[in-house]
Tab-separated table of C-alpha atoms in Angstrom:
chain	number	residue	atom	x	y	z
A	1046	MET	CA	-0.085	-0.153	-0.214
A	1047	ASN	CA	1.364	3.549	-1.088
A	1048	ARG	CA	1.099	5.664	2.330
A	1049	LYS	CA	0.860	8.497	0.200
A	1050	LEU	CA	-2.210	7.750	-1.539
A	1051	LEU	CA	-4.170	7.496	2.165
A	1052	ASP	CA	-6.400	10.446	3.301
A	1053	PRO	CA	-4.144	12.728	5.604
A	1054	PHE	CA	-7.152	13.751	7.189
A	1055	GLU	CA	-8.580	10.368	8.077
A	1056	PRO	CA	-8.994	9.327	11.763
A	1057	GLU	CA	-5.730	7.631	13.394
A	1058	TYR	CA	-7.977	4.968	15.404
A	1059	PRO	CA	-9.339	1.953	14.359
A	1060	GLU	CA	-13.001	0.703	14.068
A	1061	ALA	CA	-13.636	-3.141	14.598
A	1062	ILE	CA	-12.030	-6.228	14.938
A	1063	GLU	CA	-10.262	-7.424	11.477
A	1064	ALA	CA	-8.599	-10.785	13.012
A	1065	CYS	CA	-7.956	-12.749	15.903
A	1066	LEU	CA	-4.821	-14.858	17.029
A	1067	ASP	CA	-5.659	-17.861	19.325
A	1068	ASP	CA	-2.803	-18.134	21.385
A	1069	GLU	CA	-5.020	-19.731	24.383
A	1070	TYR	CA	-2.144	-18.547	27.001
A	1071	ALA	CA	-1.774	-15.094	26.219
A	1072	VAL	CA	-1.050	-12.669	28.933
A	1073	LYS	CA	0.674	-9.530	27.688
A	1074	CYS	CA	1.573	-8.359	24.235
A	1075	ALA	CA	3.717	-5.186	22.463
A	1076	PHE	CA	4.526	-4.162	18.812
A	1077	SER	CA	8.016	-3.741	17.769
A	1078	HIS	CA	9.537	-0.101	16.837
A	1079	ASN	CA	8.706	-0.319	13.075
A	1080	GLY	CA	5.434	-2.461	13.873
A	1081	GLU	CA	6.425	-5.836	11.662
A	1082	LEU	CA	6.267	-8.114	14.612
A	1083	LEU	CA	3.970	-8.562	17.736
A	1084	ALA	CA	5.089	-10.334	20.932
A	1085	THR	CA	3.018	-12.072	23.237
A	1086	THR	CA	3.641	-13.775	26.855
A	1087	ARG	CA	1.975	-16.521	27.800
A	1088	SER	CA	0.949	-17.908	31.425
A	1089	ASP	CA	3.074	-21.403	30.134
A	1090	GLY	CA	6.296	-19.846	29.961
A	1091	PHE	CA	6.625	-19.151	26.382
A	1092	CYS	CA	6.905	-15.918	24.519
A	1093	TYR	CA	5.544	-16.168	20.969
A	1094	ILE	CA	6.928	-13.559	18.173
A	1095	TRP	CA	4.124	-12.807	15.295
A	1096	ASP	CA	4.550	-11.922	11.923
A	1097	MET	CA	1.829	-9.008	11.326
A	1098	ASP	CA	2.132	-9.708	7.477
A	1099	THR	CA	1.057	-13.093	7.298
A	1100	LEU	CA	0.051	-13.524	11.612
A	1101	ASN	CA	1.627	-16.180	11.802
A	1102	VAL	CA	4.436	-17.448	14.318
A	1103	MET	CA	7.828	-17.204	13.622
A	1104	ARG	CA	9.629	-17.902	16.862
A	1105	LYS	CA	8.771	-19.640	20.090
A	1106	LEU	CA	11.087	-18.723	23.014
A	1107	SER	CA	10.952	-21.027	26.112
A	1108	HIS	CA	11.716	-18.590	29.198
A	1109	SER	CA	10.730	-21.148	31.941
A	1110	ASP	CA	7.802	-22.623	33.454
A	1111	THR	CA	6.466	-19.753	35.591
A	1112	ALA	CA	4.040	-17.506	33.853
A	1113	LEU	CA	5.766	-14.286	32.101
A	1114	SER	CA	4.726	-11.010	33.355
A	1115	GLY	CA	5.560	-8.682	30.563
A	1116	LEU	CA	8.041	-7.747	27.917
A	1117	SER	CA	10.196	-5.121	26.395
A	1118	TRP	CA	11.296	-4.593	22.661
A	1119	SER	CA	15.008	-3.275	21.714
A	1120	ARG	CA	14.419	-0.411	19.206
A	1121	SER	CA	16.100	-2.183	16.595
A	1122	GLY	CA	13.896	-5.456	17.166
A	1123	ARG	CA	16.644	-8.047	17.514
A	1124	TYR	CA	16.266	-8.336	21.352
A	1125	ILE	CA	13.620	-8.877	23.421
A	1126	LEU	CA	13.385	-8.847	27.229
A	1127	THR	CA	11.085	-11.177	28.708
A	1128	TYR	CA	10.496	-11.562	32.853
A	1129	ASP	CA	8.168	-13.742	35.052
A	1130	GLU	CA	6.889	-14.035	38.715
A	1131	ALA	CA	9.994	-15.819	40.136
A	1132	GLY	CA	12.298	-12.944	39.205
A	1133	VAL	CA	14.263	-13.884	36.170
A	1134	CYS	CA	15.023	-11.963	33.097
A	1135	VAL	CA	16.373	-12.850	29.720
A	1136	VAL	CA	16.997	-11.153	26.823
A	1137	TRP	CA	16.998	-12.907	23.771
A	1138	ASP	CA	19.027	-12.737	20.610
A	1139	LEU	CA	16.461	-13.404	17.742
A	1140	GLN	CA	18.926	-13.524	14.839
A	1141	THR	CA	21.085	-16.571	16.471
A	1142	GLN	CA	17.873	-17.547	18.754
A	1143	THR	CA	19.709	-17.640	21.864
A	1144	ILE	CA	20.143	-16.156	25.139
A	1145	ARG	CA	22.179	-13.318	25.522
A	1146	VAL	CA	21.882	-13.133	29.143
A	1147	ARG	CA	19.778	-14.119	32.124
A	1148	VAL	CA	19.736	-12.239	35.234
A	1149	GLU	CA	17.629	-13.316	38.807
A	1150	PHE	CA	16.491	-11.158	41.529
A	1151	GLY	CA	15.168	-11.779	45.042
A	1152	SER	CA	11.407	-11.296	44.329
A	1153	ALA	CA	8.781	-11.006	41.516
A	1154	ILE	CA	9.306	-8.676	38.740
A	1155	ALA	CA	6.657	-5.713	38.545
A	1156	CYS	CA	8.070	-3.817	35.177
A	1157	ALA	CA	11.078	-3.932	33.061
A	1158	ARG	CA	12.187	-1.925	30.085
A	1159	MET	CA	14.595	-1.835	27.549
A	1160	HIS	CA	16.845	1.134	27.147
A	1161	PRO	CA	15.728	2.682	23.785
A	1162	ARG	CA	19.121	3.455	22.310
A	1163	ASN	CA	21.588	0.992	24.175
A	1164	SER	CA	20.451	-2.635	23.606
A	1165	ALA	CA	22.902	-3.664	26.175
A	1166	GLN	CA	21.281	-1.749	29.227
A	1167	PHE	CA	17.552	-2.441	30.809
A	1168	VAL	CA	15.635	-1.246	33.729
A	1169	VAL	CA	14.235	-3.759	36.487
A	1170	CYS	CA	11.713	-3.099	38.870
A	1171	PRO	CA	11.119	-6.069	41.929
A	1172	VAL	CA	8.408	-5.737	43.986
A	1173	ARG	CA	10.467	-5.958	46.829
A	1174	GLU	CA	13.835	-4.485	45.944
A	1175	ALA	CA	14.798	-1.041	44.681
A	1176	PRO	CA	14.969	-0.606	40.989
A	1177	SER	CA	18.274	-1.417	39.099
A	1178	LEU	CA	19.774	-1.109	35.941
A	1179	VAL	CA	21.630	-3.749	34.184
A	1180	THR	CA	24.462	-3.412	31.937
A	1181	ILE	CA	25.004	-6.273	29.917
A	1182	GLY	CA	28.871	-7.277	29.408
A	1183	LYS	CA	30.700	-7.216	25.979
A	1184	GLY	CA	32.492	-10.732	26.152
A	1185	GLU	CA	30.564	-14.134	25.680
A	1186	PHE	CA	31.370	-14.885	29.808
A	1187	ALA	CA	30.850	-11.289	31.035
A	1188	GLU	CA	28.676	-10.824	34.091
A	1189	PRO	CA	26.224	-8.180	34.085
A	1190	MET	CA	26.520	-5.023	35.928
A	1191	ILE	CA	23.949	-4.243	38.158
A	1192	GLN	CA	23.438	-0.835	39.420
A	1193	LEU	CA	20.898	-0.163	42.372
A	1194	ILE	CA	18.456	3.061	41.732
A	1195	ARG	CA	17.813	4.939	45.197
A	1196	ILE	CA	14.399	6.789	44.245
A	1197	SER	CA	13.131	7.908	47.555
A	1198	ALA	CA	12.635	6.691	51.112
A	1199	GLU	CA	8.994	6.354	50.868
A	1200	GLY	CA	7.816	3.019	50.842
A	1201	VAL	CA	10.774	1.507	52.339
A	1202	ASP	CA	10.622	-2.512	52.562
A	1203	GLN	CA	11.457	-3.477	56.150
A	1204	LYS	CA	13.774	-6.411	54.813
A	1205	THR	CA	15.600	-4.708	52.182
A	1206	LYS	CA	15.668	-1.318	53.494
A	1207	ALA	CA	14.988	0.001	49.841
A	1208	ALA	CA	12.330	1.829	48.164
A	1209	SER	CA	10.219	0.034	45.477
A	1210	SER	CA	8.557	0.653	42.217
A	1211	THR	CA	5.813	-0.377	40.570
A	1212	CYS	CA	6.203	0.729	36.847
A	1213	CYS	CA	8.963	2.737	35.002
A	1214	CYS	CA	9.513	3.412	31.315
A	1215	PHE	CA	12.668	5.373	29.332
A	1216	GLY	CA	12.504	8.639	28.024
A	1217	LYS	CA	12.623	9.258	24.173
A	1218	LYS	CA	16.365	8.909	23.910
A	1219	GLY	CA	16.923	6.998	27.283
A	1220	ILE	CA	18.631	10.160	29.172
A	1221	TYR	CA	15.811	9.908	31.771
A	1222	VAL	CA	13.802	6.804	33.022
A	1223	PHE	CA	10.626	7.668	35.225
A	1224	PHE	CA	9.360	5.341	38.001
A	1225	GLY	CA	5.912	5.136	39.527
A	1226	THR	CA	5.673	4.236	43.335
A	1227	ALA	CA	2.985	2.693	45.512
A	1228	LYS	CA	2.793	5.874	47.198
A	1229	GLY	CA	1.415	7.809	44.035
A	1230	ALA	CA	5.006	9.508	43.279
A	1231	ILE	CA	6.890	9.873	39.741
A	1232	HIS	CA	10.612	10.077	40.069
A	1233	ALA	CA	12.706	11.184	36.748
A	1234	VAL	CA	16.104	9.313	37.172
A	1235	HIS	CA	19.233	10.502	34.972
A	1236	THR	CA	20.475	7.327	33.628
A	1237	ALA	CA	24.364	8.323	33.647
A	1238	THR	CA	24.458	9.539	37.086
A	1239	LEU	CA	21.373	7.262	38.736
A	1240	GLU	CA	19.972	10.308	40.985
A	1241	VAL	CA	16.601	11.661	41.139
A	1242	THR	CA	16.352	14.966	38.682
A	1243	CYS	CA	13.038	15.403	39.790
A	1244	SER	CA	9.627	14.071	41.522
A	1245	VAL	CA	5.790	14.835	41.587
A	1246	LYS	CA	3.203	13.380	44.049
A	1247	LEU	CA	0.544	12.859	41.709
A	1248	SER	CA	-1.924	11.322	44.251
A	1249	SER	CA	-2.227	9.153	47.449
A	1250	SER	CA	-2.906	5.892	45.083
A	1251	ALA	CA	-0.228	3.786	43.766
A	1252	VAL	CA	0.680	4.393	40.034
A	1253	ASN	CA	0.216	1.040	38.051
A	1254	THR	CA	1.559	1.839	34.483
A	1255	VAL	CA	3.405	5.106	33.011
A	1256	ALA	CA	4.001	5.215	29.374
A	1257	ARG	CA	5.836	7.943	27.072
A	1258	ASN	CA	4.757	9.794	24.190
A	1259	PRO	CA	6.458	8.370	21.013
A	1260	ARG	CA	6.701	11.775	19.032
A	1261	GLY	CA	6.977	13.924	22.375
A	1262	SER	CA	8.290	14.025	25.915
A	1263	ASP	CA	5.018	14.104	27.821
A	1264	ILE	CA	3.882	10.511	29.680
A	1265	VAL	CA	0.679	9.164	30.587
A	1266	THR	CA	-0.101	7.300	34.314
A	1267	SER	CA	-2.898	4.940	35.282
A	1268	SER	CA	-3.218	5.021	39.067
A	1269	SER	CA	-5.347	3.080	41.842
A	1270	ASP	CA	-7.728	5.870	41.865
A	1271	ARG	CA	-8.950	5.369	38.215
A	1272	ILE	CA	-7.764	8.238	37.056
A	1273	LEU	CA	-5.387	9.171	33.829
A	1274	ARG	CA	-3.181	11.737	34.042
A	1275	VAL	CA	-1.145	13.109	31.247
A	1276	CYS	CA	1.985	15.055	32.409
A	1277	GLU	CA	4.013	17.615	30.982
A	1278	VAL	CA	7.679	16.921	31.447
A	1279	TYR	CA	10.596	19.296	31.262
A	1280	LEU	CA	14.257	18.215	32.143
A	1281	PRO	CA	17.611	19.669	31.250
A	1282	GLY	CA	18.806	18.666	28.177
A	1283	GLN	CA	15.787	16.717	27.143
A	1284	GLU	CA	14.095	17.895	23.577
A	1285	THR	CA	9.958	18.590	23.736
A	1286	ARG	CA	8.024	18.121	20.426
A	1287	ARG	CA	8.820	21.909	19.955
A	1288	LYS	CA	12.058	22.804	21.030
A	1289	VAL	CA	15.285	21.896	23.121
A	1290	VAL	CA	14.797	22.758	27.093
A	1291	PRO	CA	17.627	25.064	27.823
A	1292	ALA	CA	20.154	23.673	30.261
A	1293	GLY	CA	19.132	26.334	32.810
A	1294	THR	CA	15.685	25.287	33.347
A	1295	PRO	CA	14.292	23.924	36.445
A	1296	PRO	CA	13.187	20.439	36.163
A	1297	SER	CA	9.491	19.796	36.508
A	1298	ILE	CA	6.627	17.188	35.784
A	1299	THR	CA	3.102	18.966	35.685
A	1300	VAL	CA	-0.105	17.291	35.354
A	1301	ILE	CA	-2.012	18.909	32.050
A	1302	THR	CA	-5.107	16.544	31.873
A	1303	LYS	CA	-6.988	14.086	34.257
A	1304	ILE	CA	-9.252	11.494	32.243
A	1305	GLN	CA	-11.633	9.323	34.298
A	1306	ASP	CA	-14.713	7.555	33.490
A	1307	ILE	CA	-17.063	9.531	36.054
A	1308	VAL	CA	-19.918	7.328	35.351
A	1309	ASN	CA	-18.722	3.686	35.468
A	1310	ARG	CA	-15.596	4.545	37.459
A	1311	VAL	CA	-13.771	1.724	35.782
A	1312	HIS	CA	-10.260	0.126	36.427
A	1313	TRP	CA	-7.692	1.026	33.552
A	1314	ALA	CA	-5.634	-2.107	32.672
A	1315	GLN	CA	-3.400	-0.287	30.465
A	1316	ALA	CA	-2.715	3.425	29.036
A	1317	LEU	CA	-1.065	4.129	26.310
A	1318	PHE	CA	-0.187	7.266	23.583
A	1319	SER	CA	-1.371	7.044	20.068
A	1320	SER	CA	1.076	6.545	17.040
A	1321	SER	CA	0.844	10.415	16.795
A	1322	GLY	CA	0.922	11.184	20.377
A	1323	ASP	CA	-2.165	12.967	20.063
A	1324	TYR	CA	-4.265	10.692	21.843
A	1325	ILE	CA	-4.611	8.404	24.879
A	1326	VAL	CA	-5.538	4.552	24.548
A	1327	SER	CA	-6.777	3.084	27.181
A	1328	GLY	CA	-8.259	-0.731	27.940
A	1329	ILE	CA	-10.551	-1.029	30.964
A	1330	GLN	CA	-11.041	-4.095	33.213
A	1331	HIS	CA	-14.279	-4.190	34.142
A	1332	LYS	CA	-16.325	-7.050	34.490
A	1333	ALA	CA	-16.594	-9.185	31.281
A	1334	GLU	CA	-16.049	-6.012	28.883
A	1335	HIS	CA	-13.515	-5.841	26.170
A	1336	ASN	CA	-13.571	-2.012	25.719
A	1337	ILE	CA	-10.585	0.466	24.476
A	1338	TYR	CA	-11.288	4.161	25.078
A	1339	ILE	CA	-9.397	6.754	22.822
A	1340	TRP	CA	-9.354	9.968	24.586
A	1341	ASP	CA	-8.012	13.551	23.490
A	1342	LYS	CA	-5.089	14.330	25.245
A	1343	LEU	CA	-5.418	17.794	25.806
A	1344	SER	CA	-9.075	18.290	26.182
A	1345	GLY	CA	-9.737	14.956	27.809
A	1346	SER	CA	-13.114	14.061	26.035
A	1347	LEU	CA	-13.759	10.747	24.992
A	1348	VAL	CA	-13.215	10.560	21.408
A	1349	LYS	CA	-14.117	6.922	20.379
A	1350	MET	CA	-15.154	3.778	22.329
A	1351	LEU	CA	-13.949	0.607	20.633
A	1352	THR	CA	-16.664	-2.756	21.822
A	1353	GLY	CA	-15.376	-5.813	21.776
A	1354	PRO	CA	-16.695	-9.313	22.905
A	1355	ASN	CA	-17.611	-10.250	26.501
A	1356	GLU	CA	-14.347	-11.232	27.659
A	1357	LEU	CA	-12.334	-9.480	30.171
A	1358	LEU	CA	-9.355	-7.389	28.601
A	1359	GLU	CA	-5.767	-7.877	30.049
A	1360	ASP	CA	-3.647	-5.975	27.973
A	1361	CYS	CA	-3.656	-4.080	24.943
A	1362	ALA	CA	-0.833	-2.376	22.327
A	1363	VAL	CA	-0.646	0.248	19.873
A	1364	HIS	CA	0.829	-0.035	16.482
A	1365	PRO	CA	3.839	2.459	16.004
A	1366	LEU	CA	2.935	3.669	12.397
A	1367	ARG	CA	-0.510	2.731	11.563
A	1368	ALA	CA	-4.141	2.761	12.945
A	1369	ILE	CA	-4.079	-1.079	14.476
A	1370	TYR	CA	-4.512	-1.768	18.053
A	1371	ALA	CA	-3.888	-5.339	19.807
A	1372	SER	CA	-5.904	-6.631	22.534
A	1373	VAL	CA	-5.296	-9.835	24.753
A	1374	SER	CA	-8.575	-11.096	26.292
A	1375	THR	CA	-8.566	-13.188	29.572
A	1376	PHE	CA	-9.011	-16.164	27.433
A	1377	GLY	CA	-5.745	-15.820	25.860
A	1378	ILE	CA	-6.904	-14.691	22.462
A	1379	ILE	CA	-5.680	-11.509	20.512
A	1380	TYR	CA	-7.966	-9.246	19.037
A	1381	MET	CA	-6.819	-6.944	16.190
A	1382	TRP	CA	-8.335	-3.707	15.500
A	1383	THR	CA	-7.844	-1.909	12.415
A	1384	ARG	CA	-10.127	0.301	9.794
A	1385	VAL	CA	-10.091	-0.287	6.131
A	1386	PRO	CA	-8.162	2.725	4.450
A	1387	GLN	CA	-9.586	4.823	1.866
A	1388	GLN	CA	-7.069	5.739	-0.963
A	1389	ASN	CA	-7.097	9.066	-2.254
A	1390	TRP	CA	-5.853	8.966	-5.898
A	1391	ASN	CA	-6.079	12.322	-6.679
A	1392	ALA	CA	-3.012	13.020	-4.015
A	1393	PHE	CA	-1.258	11.257	-6.687
A	1394	ALA	CA	-2.792	12.516	-10.021
A	1395	PRO	CA	-4.465	15.624	-9.719
A	1396	GLY	CA	-6.078	15.176	-13.025
A	1397	PHE	CA	-7.699	11.825	-11.477
A	1398	ARG	CA	-11.650	11.824	-11.155
A	1399	GLU	CA	-13.011	9.155	-9.039
A	1400	LEU	CA	-16.215	7.680	-10.459
A	1401	GLU	CA	-19.060	6.530	-8.066
A	1402	GLU	CA	-20.489	4.230	-10.585
A	1403	ASN	CA	-20.219	3.257	-14.301
A	1404	ILE	CA	-20.588	5.815	-16.930
A	1405	ASP	CA	-21.626	4.777	-20.765
A	1406	TYR	CA	-19.330	6.569	-23.226
A	1407	VAL	CA	-21.077	7.926	-26.427
A	1408	GLU	CA	-19.115	7.990	-29.154
A	1409	SER	CA	-19.482	10.930	-31.477
A	1410	GLU	CA	-20.339	10.592	-35.064
A	1411	ASP	CA	-16.969	12.490	-36.385
A	1412	ILE	CA	-15.116	11.517	-34.064
A	1413	PHE	CA	-12.585	9.326	-36.625
A	1414	ASP	CA	-13.204	12.199	-39.347
A	1415	ARG	CA	-10.056	14.180	-40.586
A	1416	ARG	CA	-12.361	17.372	-41.185
A	1417	ILE	CA	-14.903	18.394	-38.880
A	1418	VAL	CA	-17.632	21.217	-39.876
A	1419	GLN	CA	-17.933	23.840	-36.935
A	1420	GLU	CA	-21.113	25.712	-36.174
A	1421	ASN	CA	-19.948	28.625	-37.941
A	1422	GLY	CA	-19.115	26.880	-41.452
A	1423	GLY	CA	-15.469	26.855	-40.996
A	1424	THR	CA	-13.521	23.195	-41.237
A	1425	VAL	CA	-11.024	22.307	-38.876
A	1426	ASP	CA	-7.981	19.741	-39.401
A	1427	CYS	CA	-7.984	17.537	-36.621
A	1428	VAL	CA	-4.716	15.647	-37.650
A	1429	LEU	CA	-2.727	19.462	-37.964
A	1430	GLU	CA	-4.488	20.552	-34.793
A	1431	ARG	CA	-3.504	17.398	-33.132
A	1432	ILE	CA	0.126	17.835	-34.270
A	1433	LEU	CA	0.001	21.496	-32.792
A	1434	GLN	CA	-1.023	20.667	-29.410
A	1435	ASP	CA	1.744	17.978	-29.232
A	1436	ALA	CA	4.067	20.603	-30.130
A	1437	HIS	CA	3.144	23.097	-27.392
A	1438	ALA	CA	3.082	20.605	-24.827
A	1439	VAL	CA	6.504	19.652	-25.679
A	1440	ALA	CA	7.851	23.496	-25.536
A	1441	GLY	CA	6.095	24.016	-22.311
A	1442	ALA	CA	7.575	20.694	-20.862
A	1443	ASP	CA	11.036	21.973	-22.091
A	1444	GLU	CA	10.592	25.478	-20.279
A	1445	THR	CA	9.509	23.989	-16.866
A	1446	GLU	CA	11.913	20.914	-17.105
A	1447	MET	CA	13.838	20.291	-14.165
A	1448	ASP	CA	16.832	18.012	-12.754
A	1449	ILE	CA	15.910	15.257	-11.019
A	1450	ASP	CA	18.299	14.095	-8.147
A	1451	VAL	CA	17.976	10.193	-7.447
A	1452	ASP	CA	21.001	9.959	-5.072
A	1453	ILE	CA	18.718	11.963	-2.293
A	1454	THR	CA	15.481	10.383	-0.758
A	1455	ASP	CA	12.773	12.015	1.191
A	1456	ASN	CA	12.410	9.791	4.299
A	1457	ASP	CA	8.673	9.201	4.892
A	1458	PRO	CA	8.433	10.896	8.668
A	1459	LEU	CA	6.056	8.256	9.721
A	1460	PHE	CA	8.282	5.760	9.302
A	1461	SER	CA	11.358	7.430	10.771
A	1462	ASP	CA	12.305	10.451	13.222
A	1463	SER	CA	15.129	12.738	13.440
A	1464	ASP	CA	16.760	10.079	16.231
A	1465	SER	CA	16.111	6.753	15.022
A	1466	GLN	CA	20.122	6.163	15.130
A	1467	SER	CA	20.613	2.760	16.071
A	1468	GLU	CA	23.272	0.217	15.678
A	1469	ASP	CA	20.953	-2.759	14.410
A	1470	ASP	CA	18.257	-0.298	12.689
A	1471	GLY	CA	18.220	-2.747	9.502
A	1472	PHE	CA	17.265	-5.816	11.423
A	1473	VAL	CA	15.120	-8.164	9.767
A	1474	ILE	CA	14.390	-11.898	11.583
A	1475	PRO	CA	15.859	-14.689	9.613
A	1476	VAL	CA	13.390	-17.220	8.436
A	1477	ARG	CA	14.763	-21.253	7.252
A	1478	VAL	CA	13.117	-22.333	4.382
A	1479	GLU	CA	12.685	-25.989	4.934
A	1480	CYS	CA	12.810	-28.415	1.763
A	1481	ASP	CA	10.810	-31.576	1.283
A	1482	ASP	CA	12.989	-34.612	1.523
A	1483	LYS	CA	10.536	-36.754	-0.687
A	1484	LEU	CA	11.260	-34.088	-3.817
A	1485	PRO	CA	13.213	-36.085	-6.267
A	1486	PRO	CA	16.975	-34.637	-7.269
A	1487	THR	CA	17.173	-31.862	-9.911
A	1488	THR	CA	19.452	-32.997	-12.601
A	1489	VAL	CA	21.235	-30.177	-14.358
A	1490	LEU	CA	21.710	-30.493	-18.083
A	1491	SER	CA	24.273	-29.067	-19.959
A	1492	GLY	CA	24.029	-26.419	-22.579
A	1493	PHE	CA	23.845	-28.861	-25.616
A	1494	GLU	CA	21.673	-31.322	-23.429
A	1495	ALA	CA	18.884	-28.577	-22.689
A	1496	GLN	CA	18.671	-27.355	-26.473
A	1497	GLN	CA	17.674	-31.130	-27.343
A	1498	PRO	CA	14.074	-32.339	-27.182
A	1499	VAL	CA	13.553	-34.985	-25.252
A	1500	ASN	CA	11.462	-38.009	-25.799
A	1501	ASP	CA	9.625	-39.459	-22.961
A	1502	GLU	CA	8.861	-42.859	-24.346
A	1503	PRO	CA	11.572	-45.033	-22.817
A	1504	THR	CA	13.673	-47.792	-24.928
A	1505	GLU	CA	13.079	-51.898	-24.161
A	1506	SER	CA	16.220	-51.312	-22.338
A	1507	GLY	CA	14.213	-48.211	-20.351
A	1508	GLN	CA	16.515	-45.660	-21.327
A	1509	THR	CA	15.132	-42.265	-22.259
A	1510	ILE	CA	16.601	-41.000	-25.808
A	1511	ILE	CA	17.574	-37.484	-26.481
A	1512	GLU	CA	16.678	-36.757	-30.079
């Protein structure tokens, strides 16, 4: 599909369920950075990698026998992080189908995220321990380096004497990482110094999820008080959507929008930004309803509500480029929400006219006549007139002729951003083609034999004669 033919004013949210992926044990899901792959974690300890073009399973990763709690993609899509309820984190290499590193913690893991720029780093939030920044060693047998992050003195566990966090997410470039706590606070920690740069108290309820805007610097949080909060972040050296924050600007995290369902007062299973960053996508966790709410980020008004089957929603994910959502039900079924795009051919050819229905062409009587008699009595030579029109067209093309530069390409901003510099940007998951052993071996003929006709009738001795 040519993206330039799509209507730019078409809504960027889906309308209905297009396909269902029967995973049976799916719990969480997440799209890769380019949207070509979808990963799902299962309650039986496996992680499935789905191809979005064929909707088939490309990889099956066996983590452990314990149920997986979540996953996180690297920016290149080559590495994927999975973690379970037993406190084990595993980073997989999809190119070699091997485990890159395995780290164990003393308690269950609430959340873990990979660094958006450095695939050798990821942050982990254990339930009863302080969050840690893990750096993978360069050597094959090098031990990973684990650095503890002291976020605050609130919510200190009596056994570990450290403050734990309930959720986390990196900033756009990975300079800062945001932690949510059970006391309702958000802490911004610098990844280089591991010091808290800014903190804000959102409410007295625990922060369940936190996600960043892919097109900006703001974040969205969901708390136990059933309120979604959109926060505008100003941190030193961080780029916002409009400008770069000066170094002398005091750091701040300000709540700009509060979103809640006043009527039903439902709990939120997940809260994410849309692909453009203008909408908030949230899945509800209420009774046996499988609904996804789409809110306007600035006004907080409800834009669209997607109604699914009578199954409890466990998790949802947003495609980074297209209007595609993925949601996981309590029965382990993955629903793919999308909309049929309407292609605008006028954007490609300005003189193109779309027809709503077929039009019968009526051929005039003098269409093949060389000379046509006009109403005023004069005659026109059609052949000469056509030659003159072609000459004028060629002359006009020579005046407006421009040199075409084929060496410089204009990248589509929907597929790339200004900071998409990664060590593995061009990674494509390898596919092994298995040949059928039952097929007969192929025979390679020489050039002389290939030109001769073959007589398929065998002789008395059973040999084939080449005439």
